[in-house]
Amino acid sequence: MTVAKPWTPSAWAAIHNAPLPAEGAGNQTFDNRIFFGLLGGVPLIVTVLLRWSLWLYPVVAIVLALPILAGSLYLASSYSPRYKNRVALPERPLEDYITIKDPELKSLYNGRNLIPMETFFEAYFDGKIDFKGDALDIMEARHDWAAFRFTMGQFKFFLTQWIPETLWHSRKQDEDQVREHYDRGDDFYEAFLGPRMVYTSGIISDPTKRETLEELQDNKLNLICEKIHLKPGDNNNRIKEWGVDPKQARIKCMDYRDIPSNVKYNKITCVEMAEHVGLLHFQKFLLEIREMLDDDGLFYMQVAGLRATWQYEDFIWGLFMARYIFPGADASTPLYWYINQLECAGFEIHNIDTVGVHYSATLERWYYNWMENKEKITSKYGNKWFRVWEIFLSWSTIISRQGSATCFQIVANKNMNSVDRAALICNRTNPKAWTAKRG
């Protein structure tokens, strides 16, 4: 019998290292056979017991599909064992991590009665619960005090808001959601983004060094320029504050569906915006990008992604993000979906990098900035908004480090016979460059 090696904590300078990365239950413990058995069997039993005609069976099956799914996920998330967990939990009482001030909640969740994560953060936003220490440190130990089981509030949000918004994605809906989030106020965003105000993942250049947020962002901007082979004359650069000729670059604030299609670009970059396009409109979006791109041009897409081998925590975090942070940003998927969409739109994949751990480093620095500006934020925006972002930044630091969610950097070109592919050869595939770096 093969015995798994014990887990050893990492000690990288670049990131917030995991002190307790416990594995949770998920699709590897979810039995699809039982689910599909219930999906087919329960409607049949109902039809027979009510002595309805079997012709009504398909209707009953459709009506009961979502309740059966909800019930299955609730039970499975409540009772499924963790999968291949190598990290021993301290099993300390809940009171060591959080203080529950609400009497009713305190009577339900105490000792080793773990509180559902959604119940926790909803109560935390309302001031009914406090952390007993730094939020990021307490969230690192969340598997010892929180339960990752679904709640009725999450099912209600999924059915009444997430599904309708995903199926609709009108211009009005998209503009309202984007402006409500991104137009909140420069002071709000500068409180965690810093003076650069770059709201996308930075890049670590050396995991053994503690780079600043600004260094991470400079690394990212330089990397994007390198990945798209940016050179003088290309229509892609900062303008006014950098003294760039306005004929070379322009800034326009508009819906992607309104971008003029009669203008061609050497390079097109889409940095963490495509999630807001939505699943149903994604192919149309990519086709529009292809039409605007020169035949020898490059398209860079940096986009949030999820892992296909999910855990229940991944979904619970995703629903939290959809409700409180990025409503309407439903086009966050595993990598294979993006690749299929790009190839179906006539693109060829040039290269891909997964930079979730880089996002974790970025989020950690955002989190510390946010905590330093607590007084300024609460005085203007209130305690609830401060706490919402406190949970978002601390939890996401962990989520992106452990792979629940990640970020993909994808470079693509038109899949045409005439594309000069030799011009795209770089040190990325040059063994001599690797040897020199190791030396």
GROMACS .gro file of C-alpha atoms in nm:
model
  439
    1MET     CA    1   0.000   0.000   0.000
    2THR     CA    2   0.128   0.346  -0.096
    3VAL     CA    3   0.133   0.593   0.192
    4ALA     CA    4   0.091   0.962   0.108
    5LYS     CA    5   0.376   1.188   0.214
    6PRO     CA    6   0.294   1.421   0.504
    7TRP     CA    7   0.226   1.780   0.410
    8THR     CA    8   0.506   2.029   0.475
    9PRO     CA    9   0.427   2.403   0.498
   10SER     CA   10   0.589   2.626   0.238
   11ALA     CA   11   0.789   2.937   0.323
   12TRP     CA   12   0.793   3.151   0.010
   13ALA     CA   13   0.861   3.520   0.058
   14ALA     CA   14   0.636   3.621  -0.233
   15ILE     CA   15   0.304   3.485  -0.105
   16HIS     CA   16   0.099   3.432   0.209
   17ASN     CA   17   0.190   3.071   0.282
   18ALA     CA   18  -0.080   2.821   0.373
   19PRO     CA   19  -0.074   2.715   0.740
   20LEU     CA   20  -0.370   2.476   0.715
   21PRO     CA   21  -0.464   2.385   0.355
   22ALA     CA   22  -0.726   2.122   0.433
   23GLU     CA   23  -0.894   1.950   0.140
   24GLY     CA   24  -1.272   1.969   0.124
   25ALA     CA   25  -1.538   1.741  -0.017
   26GLY     CA   26  -1.637   1.795  -0.377
   27ASN     CA   27  -1.698   1.624  -0.708
   28GLN     CA   28  -1.459   1.341  -0.622
   29THR     CA   29  -1.689   1.245  -0.335
   30PHE     CA   30  -2.015   1.328  -0.516
   31ASP     CA   31  -2.171   1.010  -0.658
   32ASN     CA   32  -2.326   1.091  -0.996
   33ARG     CA   33  -2.497   0.752  -1.004
   34ILE     CA   34  -2.701   0.838  -0.697
   35PHE     CA   35  -2.784   1.184  -0.835
   36PHE     CA   36  -2.905   1.059  -1.173
   37GLY     CA   37  -3.092   0.779  -0.999
   38LEU     CA   38  -3.279   1.037  -0.791
   39LEU     CA   39  -3.328   1.260  -1.095
   40GLY     CA   40  -3.503   0.979  -1.279
   41GLY     CA   41  -3.655   0.785  -0.991
   42VAL     CA   42  -3.817   1.051  -0.771
   43PRO     CA   43  -4.040   1.193  -1.051
   44LEU     CA   44  -4.145   0.839  -1.142
   45ILE     CA   45  -4.237   0.759  -0.783
   46VAL     CA   46  -4.434   1.085  -0.752
   47THR     CA   47  -4.618   1.015  -1.078
   48VAL     CA   48  -4.709   0.661  -0.971
   49LEU     CA   49  -4.811   0.755  -0.615
   50LEU     CA   50  -5.038   1.032  -0.743
   51ARG     CA   51  -5.181   0.792  -1.003
   52TRP     CA   52  -5.106   1.030  -1.285
   53SER     CA   53  -5.063   0.921  -1.642
   54LEU     CA   54  -4.706   0.825  -1.734
   55TRP     CA   55  -4.735   1.080  -2.013
   56LEU     CA   56  -4.696   1.342  -1.737
   57TYR     CA   57  -4.368   1.189  -1.618
   58PRO     CA   58  -4.145   1.421  -1.831
   59VAL     CA   59  -4.328   1.727  -1.697
   60VAL     CA   60  -4.291   1.609  -1.338
   61ALA     CA   61  -3.922   1.536  -1.403
   62ILE     CA   62  -3.862   1.889  -1.534
   63VAL     CA   63  -4.049   2.050  -1.242
   64LEU     CA   64  -3.860   1.845  -0.982
   65ALA     CA   65  -3.515   1.865  -1.144
   66LEU     CA   66  -3.395   2.175  -0.960
   67PRO     CA   67  -3.536   2.075  -0.617
   68ILE     CA   68  -3.370   1.734  -0.655
   69LEU     CA   69  -3.040   1.899  -0.751
   70ALA     CA   70  -3.066   2.138  -0.456
   71GLY     CA   71  -3.148   1.857  -0.214
   72SER     CA   72  -2.867   1.638  -0.345
   73LEU     CA   73  -2.610   1.915  -0.317
   74TYR     CA   74  -2.729   2.011   0.030
   75LEU     CA   75  -2.706   1.655   0.163
   76ALA     CA   76  -2.378   1.580  -0.014
   77SER     CA   77  -2.216   1.904   0.103
   78SER     CA   78  -2.336   1.836   0.458
   79TYR     CA   79  -2.223   1.477   0.497
   80SER     CA   80  -1.957   1.394   0.235
   81PRO     CA   81  -1.611   1.315   0.377
   82ARG     CA   82  -1.305   1.514   0.278
   83TYR     CA   83  -1.109   1.368  -0.011
   84LYS     CA   84  -0.745   1.260   0.048
   85ASN     CA   85  -0.694   1.509   0.326
   86ARG     CA   86  -0.331   1.516   0.444
   87VAL     CA   87  -0.366   1.807   0.684
   88ALA     CA   88  -0.479   1.740   1.040
   89LEU     CA   89  -0.722   2.000   1.172
   90PRO     CA   90  -0.666   2.138   1.525
   91GLU     CA   91  -1.033   2.069   1.610
   92ARG     CA   92  -1.046   2.369   1.840
   93PRO     CA   93  -1.380   2.514   1.956
   94LEU     CA   94  -1.543   2.768   1.729
   95GLU     CA   95  -1.508   3.031   2.002
   96ASP     CA   96  -1.128   3.028   1.954
   97TYR     CA   97  -1.174   3.185   1.609
   98ILE     CA   98  -1.485   3.402   1.614
   99THR     CA   99  -1.711   3.576   1.863
  100ILE     CA  100  -2.085   3.531   1.801
  101LYS     CA  101  -2.276   3.820   1.953
  102ASP     CA  102  -2.623   3.717   1.833
  103PRO     CA  103  -2.787   3.491   2.100
  104GLU     CA  104  -2.984   3.283   1.850
  105LEU     CA  105  -2.679   3.210   1.635
  106LYS     CA  106  -2.470   3.142   1.944
  107SER     CA  107  -2.716   2.878   2.061
  108LEU     CA  108  -2.689   2.700   1.724
  109TYR     CA  109  -2.317   2.726   1.657
  110ASN     CA  110  -2.073   2.669   1.939
  111GLY     CA  111  -1.796   2.431   2.033
  112ARG     CA  112  -1.753   2.193   1.740
  113ASN     CA  113  -2.089   2.280   1.579
  114LEU     CA  114  -1.940   2.442   1.270
  115ILE     CA  115  -2.118   2.743   1.124
  116PRO     CA  116  -2.208   2.735   0.752
  117MET     CA  117  -1.985   2.978   0.565
  118GLU     CA  118  -2.274   3.175   0.415
  119THR     CA  119  -2.443   3.202   0.755
  120PHE     CA  120  -2.114   3.330   0.894
  121PHE     CA  121  -2.040   3.603   0.642
  122GLU     CA  122  -2.400   3.727   0.629
  123ALA     CA  123  -2.393   3.766   1.008
  124TYR     CA  124  -2.042   3.915   0.994
  125PHE     CA  125  -2.155   4.184   0.751
  126ASP     CA  126  -2.436   4.275   0.993
  127GLY     CA  127  -2.202   4.298   1.290
  128LYS     CA  128  -2.342   3.989   1.463
  129ILE     CA  129  -2.005   3.811   1.453
  130ASP     CA  130  -1.647   3.936   1.498
  131PHE     CA  131  -1.312   3.778   1.418
  132LYS     CA  132  -1.086   3.701   1.711
  133GLY     CA  133  -0.774   3.822   1.535
  134ASP     CA  134  -0.666   3.908   1.183
  135ALA     CA  135  -0.925   3.813   0.921
  136LEU     CA  136  -0.676   3.649   0.686
  137ASP     CA  137  -0.525   3.439   0.965
  138ILE     CA  138  -0.869   3.327   1.085
  139MET     CA  139  -0.985   3.250   0.730
  140GLU     CA  140  -0.677   3.033   0.680
  141ALA     CA  141  -0.818   2.811   0.957
  142ARG     CA  142  -1.175   2.820   0.820
  143HIS     CA  143  -1.205   2.443   0.780
  144ASP     CA  144  -1.172   2.413   1.157
  145TRP     CA  145  -1.467   2.641   1.235
  146ALA     CA  146  -1.683   2.676   0.921
  147ALA     CA  147  -1.892   2.422   0.731
  148PHE     CA  148  -1.902   2.432   0.353
  149ARG     CA  149  -2.257   2.318   0.307
  150PHE     CA  150  -2.516   2.494   0.097
  151THR     CA  151  -2.793   2.702   0.253
  152MET     CA  152  -3.139   2.809   0.141
  153GLY     CA  153  -3.010   3.163   0.089
  154GLN     CA  154  -2.762   3.039  -0.169
  155PHE     CA  155  -3.020   2.831  -0.354
  156LYS     CA  156  -3.257   3.128  -0.359
  157PHE     CA  157  -2.988   3.360  -0.499
  158PHE     CA  158  -2.888   3.104  -0.763
  159LEU     CA  159  -3.246   3.052  -0.884
  160THR     CA  160  -3.382   3.406  -0.862
  161GLN     CA  161  -3.079   3.614  -0.957
  162TRP     CA  162  -2.782   3.421  -1.096
  163ILE     CA  163  -2.973   3.215  -1.355
  164PRO     CA  164  -3.188   3.506  -1.487
  165GLU     CA  165  -2.887   3.738  -1.512
  166THR     CA  166  -2.680   3.472  -1.687
  167LEU     CA  167  -2.954   3.410  -1.944
  168TRP     CA  168  -3.019   3.781  -2.007
  169HIS     CA  169  -2.706   4.002  -2.010
  170SER     CA  170  -2.875   4.299  -2.173
  171ARG     CA  171  -2.679   4.618  -2.233
  172LYS     CA  172  -2.871   4.789  -1.951
  173GLN     CA  173  -2.806   4.504  -1.709
  174ASP     CA  174  -2.437   4.492  -1.792
  175GLU     CA  175  -2.392   4.870  -1.763
  176ASP     CA  176  -2.579   4.892  -1.434
  177GLN     CA  177  -2.379   4.607  -1.280
  178VAL     CA  178  -2.043   4.729  -1.407
  179ARG     CA  179  -2.101   5.091  -1.305
  180GLU     CA  180  -2.238   4.997  -0.962
  181HIS     CA  181  -1.915   4.810  -0.896
  182TYR     CA  182  -1.642   5.002  -1.074
  183ASP     CA  183  -1.779   5.356  -1.033
  184ARG     CA  184  -1.809   5.339  -0.655
  185GLY     CA  185  -1.533   5.595  -0.602
  186ASP     CA  186  -1.162   5.640  -0.667
  187ASP     CA  187  -1.095   5.666  -0.293
  188PHE     CA  188  -1.267   5.330  -0.238
  189TYR     CA  189  -1.046   5.152  -0.488
  190GLU     CA  190  -0.726   5.338  -0.407
  191ALA     CA  191  -0.769   5.214  -0.051
  192PHE     CA  192  -0.660   4.868  -0.162
  193LEU     CA  193  -0.525   4.907  -0.517
  194GLY     CA  194  -0.279   5.178  -0.421
  195PRO     CA  195  -0.185   5.479  -0.637
  196ARG     CA  196  -0.151   5.275  -0.958
  197MET     CA  197  -0.521   5.176  -0.941
  198VAL     CA  198  -0.456   4.857  -1.141
  199TYR     CA  199  -0.745   4.619  -1.066
  200THR     CA  200  -0.596   4.301  -1.216
  201SER     CA  201  -0.346   4.038  -1.109
  202GLY     CA  202   0.018   4.133  -1.078
  203ILE     CA  203   0.303   3.896  -1.154
  204ILE     CA  204   0.573   3.760  -0.922
  205SER     CA  205   0.920   3.773  -1.078
  206ASP     CA  206   1.091   3.571  -0.803
  207PRO     CA  207   0.906   3.361  -0.542
  208THR     CA  208   1.194   3.405  -0.297
  209LYS     CA  209   1.155   3.785  -0.290
  210ARG     CA  210   0.893   4.007  -0.127
  211GLU     CA  211   0.803   4.243  -0.412
  212THR     CA  212   0.577   4.541  -0.357
  213LEU     CA  213   0.235   4.569  -0.515
  214GLU     CA  214   0.371   4.826  -0.758
  215GLU     CA  215   0.652   4.592  -0.860
  216LEU     CA  216   0.403   4.310  -0.917
  217GLN     CA  217   0.196   4.535  -1.142
  218ASP     CA  218   0.499   4.659  -1.335
  219ASN     CA  219   0.597   4.296  -1.390
  220LYS     CA  220   0.249   4.224  -1.526
  221LEU     CA  221   0.240   4.522  -1.762
  222ASN     CA  222   0.586   4.439  -1.896
  223LEU     CA  223   0.487   4.075  -1.936
  224ILE     CA  224   0.176   4.164  -2.137
  225CYS     CA  225   0.385   4.383  -2.367
  226GLU     CA  226   0.630   4.095  -2.410
  227LYS     CA  227   0.358   3.838  -2.473
  228ILE     CA  228   0.194   4.041  -2.748
  229HIS     CA  229   0.534   4.126  -2.903
  230LEU     CA  230   0.460   4.496  -2.865
  231LYS     CA  231   0.687   4.719  -3.072
  232PRO     CA  232   0.701   5.087  -3.176
  233GLY     CA  233   0.418   5.174  -3.410
  234ASP     CA  234   0.165   4.933  -3.261
  235ASN     CA  235  -0.163   5.095  -3.155
  236ASN     CA  236  -0.137   5.004  -2.785
  237ASN     CA  237   0.008   5.230  -2.512
  238ARG     CA  238  -0.068   5.478  -2.234
  239ILE     CA  239  -0.140   5.824  -2.361
  240LYS     CA  240  -0.200   6.159  -2.196
  241GLU     CA  241  -0.006   6.125  -1.870
  242TRP     CA  242   0.285   5.964  -2.054
  243GLY     CA  243   0.297   6.220  -2.332
  244VAL     CA  244   0.201   5.975  -2.607
  245ASP     CA  245   0.072   6.112  -2.937
  246PRO     CA  246  -0.312   6.083  -2.918
  247LYS     CA  247  -0.309   5.959  -3.276
  248GLN     CA  248  -0.132   5.648  -3.154
  249ALA     CA  249  -0.368   5.557  -2.870
  250ARG     CA  250  -0.715   5.654  -2.757
  251ILE     CA  251  -0.936   5.576  -2.455
  252LYS     CA  252  -1.305   5.511  -2.513
  253CYS     CA  253  -1.555   5.400  -2.252
  254MET     CA  254  -1.819   5.191  -2.425
  255ASP     CA  255  -1.992   4.856  -2.439
  256TYR     CA  256  -1.781   4.605  -2.631
  257ARG     CA  257  -2.078   4.563  -2.867
  258ASP     CA  258  -2.041   4.927  -2.973
  259ILE     CA  259  -1.672   4.924  -3.063
  260PRO     CA  260  -1.639   5.031  -3.430
  261SER     CA  261  -1.569   4.726  -3.644
  262ASN     CA  262  -1.415   4.920  -3.931
  263VAL     CA  263  -1.089   4.982  -3.741
  264LYS     CA  264  -0.812   4.721  -3.737
  265TYR     CA  265  -0.567   4.674  -3.452
  266ASN     CA  266  -0.218   4.521  -3.442
  267LYS     CA  267  -0.270   4.392  -3.089
  268ILE     CA  268  -0.579   4.358  -2.869
  269THR     CA  269  -0.559   4.295  -2.496
  270CYS     CA  270  -0.853   4.204  -2.275
  271VAL     CA  271  -0.739   4.202  -1.914
  272GLU     CA  272  -0.998   4.055  -1.676
  273MET     CA  273  -1.298   4.204  -1.854
  274ALA     CA  274  -1.427   3.907  -2.054
  275GLU     CA  275  -1.594   3.753  -1.747
  276HIS     CA  276  -1.860   4.026  -1.768
  277VAL     CA  277  -1.945   3.936  -2.129
  278GLY     CA  278  -2.137   3.632  -2.007
  279LEU     CA  279  -2.143   3.271  -2.115
  280LEU     CA  280  -2.412   3.310  -2.379
  281HIS     CA  281  -2.246   3.608  -2.552
  282PHE     CA  282  -1.887   3.488  -2.533
  283GLN     CA  283  -1.864   3.347  -2.884
  284LYS     CA  284  -2.007   3.666  -3.032
  285PHE     CA  285  -1.754   3.868  -2.833
  286LEU     CA  286  -1.463   3.663  -2.966
  287LEU     CA  287  -1.587   3.689  -3.324
  288GLU     CA  288  -1.599   4.067  -3.288
  289ILE     CA  289  -1.242   4.064  -3.153
  290ARG     CA  290  -1.130   3.855  -3.452
  291GLU     CA  291  -1.286   4.098  -3.698
  292MET     CA  292  -1.102   4.393  -3.538
  293LEU     CA  293  -0.765   4.215  -3.531
  294ASP     CA  294  -0.511   4.235  -3.813
  295ASP     CA  295  -0.449   3.904  -3.985
  296ASP     CA  296  -0.099   3.893  -3.832
  297GLY     CA  297  -0.211   4.047  -3.502
  298LEU     CA  298  -0.219   3.897  -3.153
  299PHE     CA  299  -0.502   3.877  -2.903
  300TYR     CA  300  -0.416   3.861  -2.531
  301MET     CA  301  -0.690   3.757  -2.290
  302GLN     CA  302  -0.634   3.752  -1.914
  303VAL     CA  303  -0.941   3.597  -1.761
  304ALA     CA  304  -1.055   3.449  -1.429
  305GLY     CA  305  -1.105   3.075  -1.426
  306LEU     CA  306  -1.223   2.789  -1.210
  307ARG     CA  307  -1.098   2.435  -1.161
  308ALA     CA  308  -1.295   2.149  -1.311
  309THR     CA  309  -1.223   1.921  -1.014
  310TRP     CA  310  -1.429   2.131  -0.776
  311GLN     CA  311  -1.484   2.135  -0.404
  312TYR     CA  312  -1.800   2.267  -0.238
  313GLU     CA  313  -1.603   2.564  -0.107
  314ASP     CA  314  -1.535   2.667  -0.469
  315PHE     CA  315  -1.906   2.701  -0.541
  316ILE     CA  316  -1.982   2.874  -0.211
  317TRP     CA  317  -1.704   3.127  -0.277
  318GLY     CA  318  -1.828   3.173  -0.635
  319LEU     CA  319  -2.182   3.247  -0.520
  320PHE     CA  320  -2.049   3.497  -0.266
  321MET     CA  321  -1.849   3.671  -0.540
  322ALA     CA  322  -2.147   3.678  -0.776
  323ARG     CA  323  -2.371   3.829  -0.512
  324TYR     CA  324  -2.145   4.085  -0.346
  325ILE     CA  325  -1.842   4.158  -0.562
  326PHE     CA  326  -1.882   4.089  -0.936
  327PRO     CA  327  -2.251   4.040  -1.022
  328GLY     CA  328  -2.297   3.940  -1.384
  329ALA     CA  329  -1.940   3.811  -1.426
  330ASP     CA  330  -2.059   3.458  -1.498
  331ALA     CA  331  -1.809   3.377  -1.775
  332SER     CA  332  -1.552   3.230  -1.534
  333THR     CA  333  -1.493   2.869  -1.631
  334PRO     CA  334  -1.233   2.593  -1.644
  335LEU     CA  335  -0.963   2.636  -1.907
  336TYR     CA  336  -1.103   2.387  -2.157
  337TRP     CA  337  -1.414   2.602  -2.213
  338TYR     CA  338  -1.211   2.911  -2.302
  339ILE     CA  339  -0.992   2.711  -2.538
  340ASN     CA  340  -1.294   2.566  -2.713
  341GLN     CA  341  -1.453   2.910  -2.748
  342LEU     CA  342  -1.136   3.061  -2.895
  343GLU     CA  343  -1.082   2.779  -3.141
  344CYS     CA  344  -1.444   2.783  -3.252
  345ALA     CA  345  -1.409   3.158  -3.316
  346GLY     CA  346  -1.119   3.095  -3.552
  347PHE     CA  347  -0.825   3.153  -3.319
  348GLU     CA  348  -0.513   2.945  -3.270
  349ILE     CA  349  -0.372   2.927  -2.918
  350HIS     CA  350  -0.018   3.061  -2.910
  351ASN     CA  351   0.052   3.013  -2.538
  352ILE     CA  352  -0.119   2.982  -2.200
  353ASP     CA  353  -0.008   3.050  -1.844
  354THR     CA  354  -0.197   2.989  -1.521
  355VAL     CA  355  -0.119   3.272  -1.278
  356GLY     CA  356  -0.348   3.203  -0.983
  357VAL     CA  357  -0.065   3.205  -0.730
  358HIS     CA  358   0.043   3.545  -0.867
  359TYR     CA  359  -0.312   3.666  -0.808
  360SER     CA  360  -0.288   3.538  -0.452
  361ALA     CA  361   0.021   3.753  -0.394
  362THR     CA  362  -0.160   4.053  -0.546
  363LEU     CA  363  -0.473   4.000  -0.337
  364GLU     CA  364  -0.270   3.966  -0.019
  365ARG     CA  365  -0.115   4.308  -0.079
  366TRP     CA  366  -0.458   4.452  -0.159
  367TYR     CA  367  -0.585   4.303   0.167
  368TYR     CA  368  -0.315   4.467   0.378
  369ASN     CA  369  -0.373   4.801   0.204
  370TRP     CA  370  -0.745   4.769   0.279
  371MET     CA  371  -0.687   4.693   0.644
  372GLU     CA  372  -0.456   4.994   0.678
  373ASN     CA  373  -0.733   5.218   0.542
  374LYS     CA  374  -1.013   5.079   0.761
  375GLU     CA  375  -1.095   5.406   0.935
  376LYS     CA  376  -1.112   5.606   0.612
  377ILE     CA  377  -1.338   5.351   0.442
  378THR     CA  378  -1.578   5.295   0.731
  379SER     CA  379  -1.621   5.668   0.788
  380LYS     CA  380  -1.745   5.720   0.430
  381TYR     CA  381  -1.882   5.385   0.310
  382GLY     CA  382  -1.987   5.222   0.636
  383ASN     CA  383  -1.879   4.914   0.827
  384LYS     CA  384  -2.068   4.667   0.607
  385TRP     CA  385  -1.886   4.761   0.286
  386PHE     CA  386  -1.555   4.744   0.470
  387ARG     CA  387  -1.636   4.396   0.597
  388VAL     CA  388  -1.758   4.273   0.257
  389TRP     CA  389  -1.423   4.364   0.100
  390GLU     CA  390  -1.236   4.230   0.403
  391ILE     CA  391  -1.390   3.887   0.340
  392PHE     CA  392  -1.346   3.916  -0.038
  393LEU     CA  393  -0.976   4.003  -0.021
  394SER     CA  394  -0.878   3.763   0.258
  395TRP     CA  395  -1.076   3.465   0.129
  396SER     CA  396  -0.971   3.523  -0.232
  397THR     CA  397  -0.605   3.535  -0.129
  398ILE     CA  398  -0.653   3.176  -0.018
  399ILE     CA  399  -0.886   3.068  -0.298
  400SER     CA  400  -0.648   3.172  -0.575
  401ARG     CA  401  -0.346   3.021  -0.401
  402GLN     CA  402  -0.511   2.682  -0.354
  403GLY     CA  403  -0.649   2.660  -0.710
  404SER     CA  404  -1.021   2.694  -0.641
  405ALA     CA  405  -1.017   2.991  -0.874
  406THR     CA  406  -0.730   3.107  -1.088
  407CYS     CA  407  -0.639   3.340  -1.371
  408PHE     CA  408  -0.542   3.237  -1.723
  409GLN     CA  409  -0.319   3.438  -1.955
  410ILE     CA  410  -0.399   3.327  -2.310
  411VAL     CA  411  -0.231   3.458  -2.625
  412ALA     CA  412  -0.396   3.371  -2.955
  413ASN     CA  413  -0.363   3.453  -3.322
  414LYS     CA  414  -0.593   3.405  -3.620
  415ASN     CA  415  -0.578   3.045  -3.737
  416MET     CA  416  -0.501   3.131  -4.099
  417ASN     CA  417  -0.253   2.972  -4.339
  418SER     CA  418  -0.092   3.310  -4.408
  419VAL     CA  419  -0.003   3.393  -4.045
  420ASP     CA  420   0.372   3.437  -4.003
  421ARG     CA  421   0.411   3.195  -3.713
  422ALA     CA  422   0.790   3.207  -3.722
  423ALA     CA  423   0.768   3.572  -3.614
  424LEU     CA  424   0.613   3.452  -3.286
  425ILE     CA  425   0.910   3.237  -3.186
  426CYS     CA  426   1.061   3.369  -2.862
  427ASN     CA  427   1.268   3.265  -2.560
  428ARG     CA  428   0.965   3.093  -2.415
  429THR     CA  429   1.054   2.788  -2.627
  430ASN     CA  430   1.430   2.843  -2.634
  431PRO     CA  431   1.624   2.587  -2.423
  432LYS     CA  432   1.937   2.806  -2.429
  433ALA     CA  433   1.746   3.082  -2.251
  434TRP     CA  434   1.641   2.838  -1.981
  435THR     CA  435   1.998   2.716  -1.933
  436ALA     CA  436   2.125   3.073  -1.908
  437LYS     CA  437   1.862   3.153  -1.647
  438ARG     CA  438   1.952   2.847  -1.438
  439GLY     CA  439   2.319   2.934  -1.463
   0.00000   0.00000   0.00000
